[in-house]
Amino acid sequence: MSTRENQASYQAEEPATAPKSEKGVLNGSDRNEELFASNPNVLEVEKADPEDLQRIRGDAIGDTLYSERFVLNILLKLSKLEKNLQEEEEMEKDLCTLWDMTLDADMIEYLLKQDVLTLFAEVIKATNDKRLTEILVGILANMCDLKKTRDDLCLQESQLVEVLLDLSGCLDALTLQQLMRLWAVIFVKSPTEHIEKWYDLVCKDGQFIENICFILNNAINHKVLLQTLETLNAVLAKFALLDNPAKNFTELFIKSEVINATMEAFNTILTDNAGQENDTDELEKKEVKIKQTFCNIHSILTQYQQYSEEAYAAHSEDILLCMKKILKPLALEVDLETWQTFELEVFETLSDLLEILPRCFDPHLSSYLIKIWLKVLQTQQSSASTEFEEELNHQDLSDKCLQLLLLILTQASNAELQENLKTVQSENKGRFLKSVEKLEKNGCVVKAYDKIKNALGE
């Protein structure tokens, strides 16, 4: 398996405040556009009279200034709620306030004491109100940031776990976004000793992974697609650590359907981004995030030898096309000193893929690698930055480029090699061949070296 710690590659998002209702169903629909962000029940100490402070703190939850009476009143009204929130505007406002309150650990502990996990499970299971479900799942996602919430869900096998797993089959994008955030937090932050329990719960459900694939194949909401990919990454990274899972990991995850779904989501996001011109910096950050998550997922899926080979067999051309979309911008970059962990992960993932895919010559892929190698060479010769030297070892990067290049060039004809190596100028031919010579010798290196030497006329 790849030496990097896959389980550390995804950082769970921070707890969220109640978002604006927006257009957000898989096939598109509208909700109330108002943002219920006010929180009239957060008691303002600055405005309180000194003689009222003791009374104020007497109704406060823990070290917060949130009113216990207000929270209990919300929970009571929730348990008796019969109408949709569209008809209960004040109730929607109060629930959004409660959502904001769950940024505080004291509030989460108080809600757990009120057995909200059972209450929320019953309400979610009984309601058809999408907005209500979204809010409750969002509150739960915030609550899962606290270890006690995750422990209660896992160890007590609460009804809520079954409800949340089933909810992965819903079609509402805003609910799915909160749901996937919840699962990502659980899998990223749960300790190793709980992972087997979570694995058994997911296997018992049977549809969770199928539902994730359905979302990735069909959703058009980018936030949902990215959050679902990040959740899949977190699930894979943790479950891959299991020694003896009840159900074979390869049977559950190392299959064509999962690979195809990740490529579908990846291409949907990148294709739509290509037509956008505003917020360039924001788009760039989003693209790096989707590319990094995609690479992390496939660095795990490629580690199971014949199972991986069989799963990827029908997707060889498509998966390399995805990798070329990632590699091309790197080949066009002028300054390698801006490279960080993400760029190195791209090479690791491409290496993992090339090891299990049928050998083939891809002129574009090899061209990108040659351009990157030449830039590494140029940077190596001119850079005076010791900081860059420490962060990205030039020699390691050069060797990785060449190793990947050799895996591709072994299948090229002499004419294809000559055409592809035109970018290696005469003054760099000797350096190129010497660099190849220094690589660890194996059959692939020897074969490629002889072919390259002939093609360059050396």
Short mmCIF file of N, CA and C in Angstrom, two decimals, residues 24-170:
data_model
loop_
_atom_site.label_atom_id
_atom_site.label_comp_id
_atom_site.label_asym_id
_atom_site.label_seq_id
_atom_site.Cartn_x
_atom_site.Cartn_y
_atom_site.Cartn_z
N GLY A 24 -31.94 23.19 -4.16
CA GLY A 24 -31.01 22.16 -3.80
C GLY A 24 -31.49 20.73 -3.81
N VAL A 25 -32.37 20.33 -4.68
CA VAL A 25 -32.75 18.94 -4.78
C VAL A 25 -32.02 18.36 -5.98
N LEU A 26 -31.77 17.06 -5.98
CA LEU A 26 -30.98 16.45 -7.06
C LEU A 26 -31.50 16.85 -8.43
N ASN A 27 -32.83 16.91 -8.58
CA ASN A 27 -33.39 17.29 -9.87
C ASN A 27 -33.84 18.74 -9.88
N GLY A 28 -33.51 19.50 -8.80
CA GLY A 28 -33.78 20.93 -8.75
C GLY A 28 -35.14 21.27 -8.18
N SER A 29 -35.19 22.12 -7.16
CA SER A 29 -36.45 22.63 -6.62
C SER A 29 -36.11 23.83 -5.76
N ASP A 30 -37.12 24.60 -5.38
CA ASP A 30 -36.89 25.82 -4.61
C ASP A 30 -37.44 25.68 -3.20
N ARG A 31 -36.75 26.35 -2.27
CA ARG A 31 -37.24 26.46 -0.92
C ARG A 31 -37.28 27.93 -0.55
N ASN A 32 -37.87 28.21 0.59
CA ASN A 32 -37.90 29.57 1.12
C ASN A 32 -36.50 30.16 1.13
N GLU A 33 -36.34 31.35 0.56
CA GLU A 33 -35.02 31.95 0.42
C GLU A 33 -34.58 32.74 1.66
N GLU A 34 -35.44 32.87 2.70
CA GLU A 34 -35.05 33.67 3.86
C GLU A 34 -34.00 32.96 4.68
N LEU A 35 -33.12 33.74 5.27
CA LEU A 35 -32.09 33.19 6.13
C LEU A 35 -32.46 33.50 7.58
N PHE A 36 -32.72 32.44 8.34
CA PHE A 36 -33.06 32.63 9.73
C PHE A 36 -31.77 32.61 10.55
N ALA A 37 -31.12 33.73 10.65
CA ALA A 37 -29.83 33.77 11.31
C ALA A 37 -29.89 34.45 12.68
N SER A 38 -30.99 35.11 12.98
CA SER A 38 -31.07 35.82 14.24
C SER A 38 -31.16 34.83 15.39
N ASN A 39 -30.69 35.23 16.56
CA ASN A 39 -30.70 34.36 17.73
C ASN A 39 -31.11 35.20 18.92
N PRO A 40 -32.42 35.48 19.06
CA PRO A 40 -32.89 36.38 20.11
C PRO A 40 -32.73 35.79 21.51
N ASN A 41 -32.44 34.50 21.60
CA ASN A 41 -32.39 33.86 22.90
C ASN A 41 -30.98 33.66 23.41
N VAL A 42 -30.00 34.21 22.68
CA VAL A 42 -28.65 34.28 23.22
C VAL A 42 -28.62 35.53 24.09
N LEU A 43 -28.56 35.36 25.40
CA LEU A 43 -28.70 36.48 26.32
C LEU A 43 -27.47 37.38 26.26
N GLU A 44 -27.70 38.65 26.10
CA GLU A 44 -26.60 39.60 25.91
C GLU A 44 -26.19 40.19 27.25
N VAL A 45 -25.02 39.78 27.73
CA VAL A 45 -24.55 40.23 29.03
C VAL A 45 -24.34 41.74 29.06
N GLU A 46 -23.85 42.25 27.92
CA GLU A 46 -23.54 43.68 27.90
C GLU A 46 -24.78 44.53 28.18
N LYS A 47 -25.97 44.03 27.82
CA LYS A 47 -27.20 44.81 27.98
C LYS A 47 -27.92 44.48 29.28
N ALA A 48 -27.43 43.47 29.99
CA ALA A 48 -28.12 43.05 31.21
C ALA A 48 -27.75 43.94 32.38
N ASP A 49 -28.75 44.24 33.23
CA ASP A 49 -28.48 44.99 34.45
C ASP A 49 -27.73 44.11 35.43
N PRO A 50 -26.83 44.68 36.21
CA PRO A 50 -26.03 43.87 37.15
C PRO A 50 -26.89 42.99 38.05
N GLU A 51 -28.04 43.53 38.53
CA GLU A 51 -28.88 42.75 39.44
C GLU A 51 -29.56 41.58 38.74
N ASP A 52 -29.58 41.63 37.36
CA ASP A 52 -30.23 40.54 36.62
C ASP A 52 -29.26 39.41 36.26
N LEU A 53 -27.95 39.65 36.45
CA LEU A 53 -26.97 38.67 36.01
C LEU A 53 -27.15 37.30 36.67
N GLN A 54 -27.42 37.31 37.99
CA GLN A 54 -27.58 36.04 38.68
C GLN A 54 -28.77 35.26 38.15
N ARG A 55 -29.86 35.99 37.89
CA ARG A 55 -31.05 35.35 37.34
C ARG A 55 -30.78 34.81 35.94
N ILE A 56 -30.01 35.58 35.14
CA ILE A 56 -29.68 35.17 33.77
C ILE A 56 -28.86 33.88 33.79
N ARG A 57 -27.84 33.87 34.66
CA ARG A 57 -26.98 32.70 34.70
C ARG A 57 -27.71 31.49 35.27
N GLY A 58 -28.72 31.73 36.06
CA GLY A 58 -29.48 30.62 36.63
C GLY A 58 -30.23 29.83 35.58
N ASP A 59 -30.55 30.45 34.44
CA ASP A 59 -31.28 29.78 33.36
C ASP A 59 -30.35 29.36 32.23
N ALA A 60 -29.05 29.58 32.44
CA ALA A 60 -28.09 29.31 31.36
C ALA A 60 -27.68 27.84 31.36
N ILE A 61 -27.32 27.37 30.16
CA ILE A 61 -26.86 25.98 29.98
C ILE A 61 -25.33 25.96 30.08
N GLY A 62 -24.81 25.23 31.10
CA GLY A 62 -23.37 25.15 31.29
C GLY A 62 -22.73 26.51 31.43
N ASP A 63 -21.64 26.73 30.72
CA ASP A 63 -20.95 28.02 30.76
C ASP A 63 -21.44 28.96 29.67
N THR A 64 -22.49 28.55 28.96
CA THR A 64 -23.04 29.41 27.91
C THR A 64 -24.03 30.40 28.51
N LEU A 65 -24.56 31.25 27.66
CA LEU A 65 -25.65 32.13 28.07
C LEU A 65 -26.91 31.79 27.29
N TYR A 66 -27.02 30.52 26.90
CA TYR A 66 -28.21 30.06 26.20
C TYR A 66 -29.27 29.66 27.22
N SER A 67 -30.50 30.02 26.94
CA SER A 67 -31.60 29.77 27.87
C SER A 67 -32.05 28.32 27.83
N GLU A 68 -32.01 27.66 29.00
CA GLU A 68 -32.47 26.27 29.10
C GLU A 68 -33.96 26.18 28.80
N ARG A 69 -34.71 27.14 29.28
CA ARG A 69 -36.16 27.13 29.05
C ARG A 69 -36.47 27.22 27.55
N PHE A 70 -35.72 28.07 26.86
CA PHE A 70 -35.94 28.22 25.41
C PHE A 70 -35.69 26.90 24.67
N VAL A 71 -34.59 26.23 25.02
CA VAL A 71 -34.24 24.98 24.35
C VAL A 71 -35.27 23.90 24.63
N LEU A 72 -35.68 23.76 25.88
CA LEU A 72 -36.69 22.76 26.23
C LEU A 72 -38.01 23.02 25.52
N ASN A 73 -38.33 24.29 25.37
CA ASN A 73 -39.56 24.65 24.68
C ASN A 73 -39.51 24.24 23.20
N ILE A 74 -38.33 24.42 22.56
CA ILE A 74 -38.16 24.00 21.16
C ILE A 74 -38.34 22.49 21.04
N LEU A 75 -37.71 21.74 21.93
CA LEU A 75 -37.79 20.28 21.87
C LEU A 75 -39.22 19.80 22.10
N LEU A 76 -39.92 20.46 23.01
CA LEU A 76 -41.30 20.09 23.27
C LEU A 76 -42.17 20.34 22.04
N LYS A 77 -41.99 21.52 21.43
CA LYS A 77 -42.77 21.85 20.22
C LYS A 77 -42.42 20.90 19.08
N LEU A 78 -41.15 20.51 19.00
CA LEU A 78 -40.71 19.59 17.94
C LEU A 78 -41.40 18.23 18.10
N SER A 79 -41.51 17.77 19.33
CA SER A 79 -42.12 16.46 19.57
C SER A 79 -43.60 16.44 19.21
N LYS A 80 -44.22 17.63 19.18
CA LYS A 80 -45.65 17.72 18.88
C LYS A 80 -45.93 18.31 17.50
N LEU A 81 -44.88 18.59 16.74
CA LEU A 81 -45.03 19.25 15.45
C LEU A 81 -45.82 18.39 14.47
N GLU A 82 -46.83 18.96 13.87
CA GLU A 82 -47.66 18.23 12.90
C GLU A 82 -47.62 18.85 11.51
N LYS A 83 -47.36 20.16 11.44
CA LYS A 83 -47.34 20.85 10.15
C LYS A 83 -45.91 20.93 9.60
N ASN A 84 -45.79 21.19 8.30
CA ASN A 84 -44.49 21.44 7.69
C ASN A 84 -43.95 22.79 8.16
N LEU A 85 -42.63 22.94 8.15
CA LEU A 85 -42.03 24.20 8.59
C LEU A 85 -42.43 25.37 7.70
N GLN A 86 -42.83 25.07 6.47
CA GLN A 86 -43.29 26.13 5.57
C GLN A 86 -44.49 26.85 6.17
N GLU A 87 -45.25 26.14 6.99
CA GLU A 87 -46.42 26.73 7.65
C GLU A 87 -46.11 27.13 9.08
N GLU A 88 -44.91 26.84 9.55
CA GLU A 88 -44.51 27.16 10.92
C GLU A 88 -43.22 27.97 10.90
N GLU A 89 -43.32 29.21 10.44
CA GLU A 89 -42.14 30.04 10.24
C GLU A 89 -41.38 30.28 11.53
N GLU A 90 -42.09 30.50 12.62
CA GLU A 90 -41.44 30.75 13.90
C GLU A 90 -40.68 29.51 14.39
N MET A 91 -41.25 28.35 14.14
CA MET A 91 -40.60 27.12 14.55
C MET A 91 -39.32 26.90 13.73
N GLU A 92 -39.37 27.20 12.45
CA GLU A 92 -38.18 27.07 11.61
C GLU A 92 -37.08 28.00 12.12
N LYS A 93 -37.48 29.20 12.49
CA LYS A 93 -36.52 30.18 13.01
C LYS A 93 -35.88 29.67 14.31
N ASP A 94 -36.68 29.10 15.19
CA ASP A 94 -36.17 28.58 16.46
C ASP A 94 -35.23 27.39 16.24
N LEU A 95 -35.58 26.52 15.31
CA LEU A 95 -34.72 25.36 15.04
C LEU A 95 -33.38 25.80 14.45
N CYS A 96 -33.40 26.82 13.61
CA CYS A 96 -32.15 27.35 13.06
C CYS A 96 -31.29 27.97 14.16
N THR A 97 -31.96 28.61 15.12
CA THR A 97 -31.24 29.15 16.27
C THR A 97 -30.59 28.02 17.06
N LEU A 98 -31.34 26.94 17.25
CA LEU A 98 -30.79 25.77 17.95
C LEU A 98 -29.59 25.21 17.19
N TRP A 99 -29.69 25.19 15.87
CA TRP A 99 -28.58 24.72 15.02
C TRP A 99 -27.32 25.56 15.30
N ASP A 100 -27.50 26.88 15.33
CA ASP A 100 -26.37 27.76 15.62
C ASP A 100 -25.80 27.48 17.01
N MET A 101 -26.66 27.16 17.96
CA MET A 101 -26.22 26.92 19.33
C MET A 101 -25.33 25.68 19.45
N THR A 102 -25.49 24.74 18.54
CA THR A 102 -24.73 23.49 18.67
C THR A 102 -23.27 23.64 18.24
N LEU A 103 -22.82 24.86 18.04
CA LEU A 103 -21.39 25.12 17.89
C LEU A 103 -20.70 25.01 19.24
N ASP A 104 -21.50 24.99 20.33
CA ASP A 104 -20.97 24.99 21.69
C ASP A 104 -21.07 23.60 22.30
N ALA A 105 -19.98 23.12 22.87
CA ALA A 105 -19.94 21.77 23.45
C ALA A 105 -20.90 21.61 24.61
N ASP A 106 -21.05 22.65 25.43
CA ASP A 106 -21.99 22.58 26.56
C ASP A 106 -23.41 22.36 26.07
N MET A 107 -23.75 23.02 24.98
CA MET A 107 -25.09 22.86 24.42
C MET A 107 -25.28 21.43 23.91
N ILE A 108 -24.27 20.87 23.27
CA ILE A 108 -24.38 19.51 22.75
C ILE A 108 -24.58 18.52 23.89
N GLU A 109 -23.81 18.68 24.96
CA GLU A 109 -23.95 17.79 26.11
C GLU A 109 -25.33 17.91 26.73
N TYR A 110 -25.85 19.10 26.78
CA TYR A 110 -27.19 19.31 27.33
C TYR A 110 -28.24 18.60 26.46
N LEU A 111 -28.12 18.73 25.14
CA LEU A 111 -29.07 18.08 24.24
C LEU A 111 -29.01 16.56 24.37
N LEU A 112 -27.81 16.02 24.55
CA LEU A 112 -27.68 14.57 24.73
C LEU A 112 -28.40 14.12 26.00
N LYS A 113 -28.32 14.93 27.05
CA LYS A 113 -29.02 14.59 28.30
C LYS A 113 -30.54 14.61 28.11
N GLN A 114 -31.00 15.39 27.15
CA GLN A 114 -32.44 15.45 26.86
C GLN A 114 -32.87 14.35 25.88
N ASP A 115 -31.94 13.45 25.54
CA ASP A 115 -32.21 12.31 24.66
C ASP A 115 -32.71 12.75 23.28
N VAL A 116 -32.03 13.76 22.72
CA VAL A 116 -32.46 14.25 21.40
C VAL A 116 -32.16 13.25 20.30
N LEU A 117 -31.21 12.34 20.51
CA LEU A 117 -30.92 11.35 19.47
C LEU A 117 -32.14 10.49 19.18
N THR A 118 -32.84 10.12 20.23
CA THR A 118 -34.08 9.35 20.05
C THR A 118 -35.17 10.22 19.46
N LEU A 119 -35.31 11.44 19.98
CA LEU A 119 -36.35 12.35 19.47
C LEU A 119 -36.13 12.64 18.00
N PHE A 120 -34.91 13.00 17.61
CA PHE A 120 -34.63 13.33 16.22
C PHE A 120 -34.86 12.12 15.31
N ALA A 121 -34.50 10.92 15.78
CA ALA A 121 -34.71 9.72 14.98
C ALA A 121 -36.19 9.52 14.68
N GLU A 122 -37.01 9.72 15.69
CA GLU A 122 -38.46 9.53 15.52
C GLU A 122 -39.03 10.58 14.58
N VAL A 123 -38.60 11.83 14.73
CA VAL A 123 -39.12 12.91 13.89
C VAL A 123 -38.70 12.71 12.44
N ILE A 124 -37.40 12.42 12.21
CA ILE A 124 -36.90 12.24 10.84
C ILE A 124 -37.60 11.07 10.15
N LYS A 125 -37.81 10.01 10.91
CA LYS A 125 -38.45 8.82 10.34
C LYS A 125 -39.89 9.08 9.97
N ALA A 126 -40.56 9.95 10.74
CA ALA A 126 -42.00 10.18 10.54
C ALA A 126 -42.32 11.28 9.54
N THR A 127 -41.38 12.23 9.34
CA THR A 127 -41.70 13.41 8.54
C THR A 127 -41.37 13.25 7.05
N ASN A 128 -42.10 14.01 6.25
CA ASN A 128 -41.78 14.15 4.82
C ASN A 128 -41.29 15.56 4.52
N ASP A 129 -41.09 16.35 5.56
CA ASP A 129 -40.68 17.74 5.42
C ASP A 129 -39.17 17.80 5.18
N LYS A 130 -38.76 18.17 3.98
CA LYS A 130 -37.35 18.19 3.63
C LYS A 130 -36.56 19.21 4.44
N ARG A 131 -37.16 20.37 4.65
CA ARG A 131 -36.47 21.42 5.40
C ARG A 131 -36.25 20.99 6.85
N LEU A 132 -37.23 20.38 7.45
CA LEU A 132 -37.11 19.92 8.82
C LEU A 132 -36.00 18.87 8.93
N THR A 133 -36.01 17.93 7.99
CA THR A 133 -34.98 16.88 7.99
C THR A 133 -33.59 17.49 7.83
N GLU A 134 -33.45 18.44 6.91
CA GLU A 134 -32.15 19.08 6.69
C GLU A 134 -31.64 19.73 7.96
N ILE A 135 -32.51 20.48 8.66
CA ILE A 135 -32.10 21.18 9.87
C ILE A 135 -31.68 20.19 10.95
N LEU A 136 -32.48 19.14 11.16
CA LEU A 136 -32.17 18.18 12.22
C LEU A 136 -30.87 17.43 11.92
N VAL A 137 -30.65 17.08 10.66
CA VAL A 137 -29.40 16.40 10.29
C VAL A 137 -28.21 17.36 10.44
N GLY A 138 -28.41 18.62 10.12
CA GLY A 138 -27.36 19.62 10.30
C GLY A 138 -27.00 19.79 11.77
N ILE A 139 -28.00 19.79 12.64
CA ILE A 139 -27.75 19.86 14.08
C ILE A 139 -26.96 18.63 14.54
N LEU A 140 -27.38 17.47 14.06
CA LEU A 140 -26.69 16.23 14.42
C LEU A 140 -25.24 16.22 13.92
N ALA A 141 -25.02 16.75 12.72
CA ALA A 141 -23.65 16.82 12.18
C ALA A 141 -22.76 17.65 13.09
N ASN A 142 -23.30 18.78 13.59
CA ASN A 142 -22.54 19.60 14.54
C ASN A 142 -22.30 18.83 15.84
N MET A 143 -23.32 18.11 16.29
CA MET A 143 -23.20 17.37 17.55
C MET A 143 -22.17 16.26 17.46
N CYS A 144 -21.99 15.70 16.27
CA CYS A 144 -21.02 14.61 16.09
C CYS A 144 -19.58 15.09 16.22
N ASP A 145 -19.39 16.38 16.28
CA ASP A 145 -18.04 16.90 16.52
C ASP A 145 -17.60 16.58 17.94
N LEU A 146 -18.58 16.31 18.83
CA LEU A 146 -18.28 15.95 20.21
C LEU A 146 -18.17 14.44 20.33
N LYS A 147 -17.13 13.97 20.97
CA LYS A 147 -16.86 12.53 21.08
C LYS A 147 -18.04 11.78 21.69
N LYS A 148 -18.67 12.34 22.70
CA LYS A 148 -19.77 11.64 23.37
C LYS A 148 -20.91 11.33 22.42
N THR A 149 -21.19 12.23 21.49
CA THR A 149 -22.25 11.98 20.50
C THR A 149 -21.87 10.79 19.63
N ARG A 150 -20.64 10.77 19.15
CA ARG A 150 -20.19 9.66 18.29
C ARG A 150 -20.21 8.34 19.06
N ASP A 151 -19.79 8.39 20.32
CA ASP A 151 -19.80 7.17 21.14
C ASP A 151 -21.22 6.66 21.35
N ASP A 152 -22.15 7.58 21.63
CA ASP A 152 -23.54 7.17 21.85
C ASP A 152 -24.14 6.54 20.60
N LEU A 153 -23.84 7.11 19.46
CA LEU A 153 -24.36 6.57 18.20
C LEU A 153 -23.80 5.18 17.94
N CYS A 154 -22.52 5.02 18.15
CA CYS A 154 -21.85 3.76 17.81
C CYS A 154 -22.12 2.65 18.82
N LEU A 155 -21.90 2.94 20.10
CA LEU A 155 -21.92 1.90 21.11
C LEU A 155 -23.33 1.50 21.53
N GLN A 156 -24.26 2.44 21.47
CA GLN A 156 -25.62 2.12 21.89
C GLN A 156 -26.49 1.60 20.74
N GLU A 157 -25.91 1.60 19.52
CA GLU A 157 -26.67 1.15 18.35
C GLU A 157 -28.06 1.78 18.32
N SER A 158 -28.08 3.09 18.47
CA SER A 158 -29.34 3.81 18.55
C SER A 158 -30.13 3.70 17.25
N GLN A 159 -31.42 3.89 17.37
CA GLN A 159 -32.31 3.87 16.21
C GLN A 159 -31.87 4.90 15.18
N LEU A 160 -31.22 5.95 15.67
CA LEU A 160 -30.82 7.04 14.79
C LEU A 160 -29.82 6.58 13.72
N VAL A 161 -28.93 5.65 14.06
CA VAL A 161 -27.95 5.17 13.08
C VAL A 161 -28.66 4.57 11.88
N GLU A 162 -29.64 3.73 12.13
CA GLU A 162 -30.40 3.11 11.04
C GLU A 162 -31.12 4.16 10.21
N VAL A 163 -31.69 5.15 10.89
CA VAL A 163 -32.40 6.23 10.19
C VAL A 163 -31.44 7.01 9.30
N LEU A 164 -30.26 7.33 9.82
CA LEU A 164 -29.29 8.12 9.05
C LEU A 164 -28.72 7.33 7.87
N LEU A 165 -28.51 6.04 8.05
CA LEU A 165 -28.05 5.22 6.93
C LEU A 165 -29.12 5.15 5.84
N ASP A 166 -30.37 4.98 6.25
CA ASP A 166 -31.47 4.93 5.27
C ASP A 166 -31.62 6.27 4.55
N LEU A 167 -31.31 7.35 5.26
CA LEU A 167 -31.49 8.69 4.69
C LEU A 167 -30.55 8.94 3.52
N SER A 168 -29.50 8.15 3.40
CA SER A 168 -28.57 8.31 2.27
C SER A 168 -29.27 8.03 0.93
N GLY A 169 -30.45 7.45 0.99
CA GLY A 169 -31.20 7.19 -0.23
C GLY A 169 -32.18 8.29 -0.59
N CYS A 170 -32.19 9.39 0.16
CA CYS A 170 -33.12 10.49 -0.16
C CYS A 170 -32.60 11.27 -1.37
#
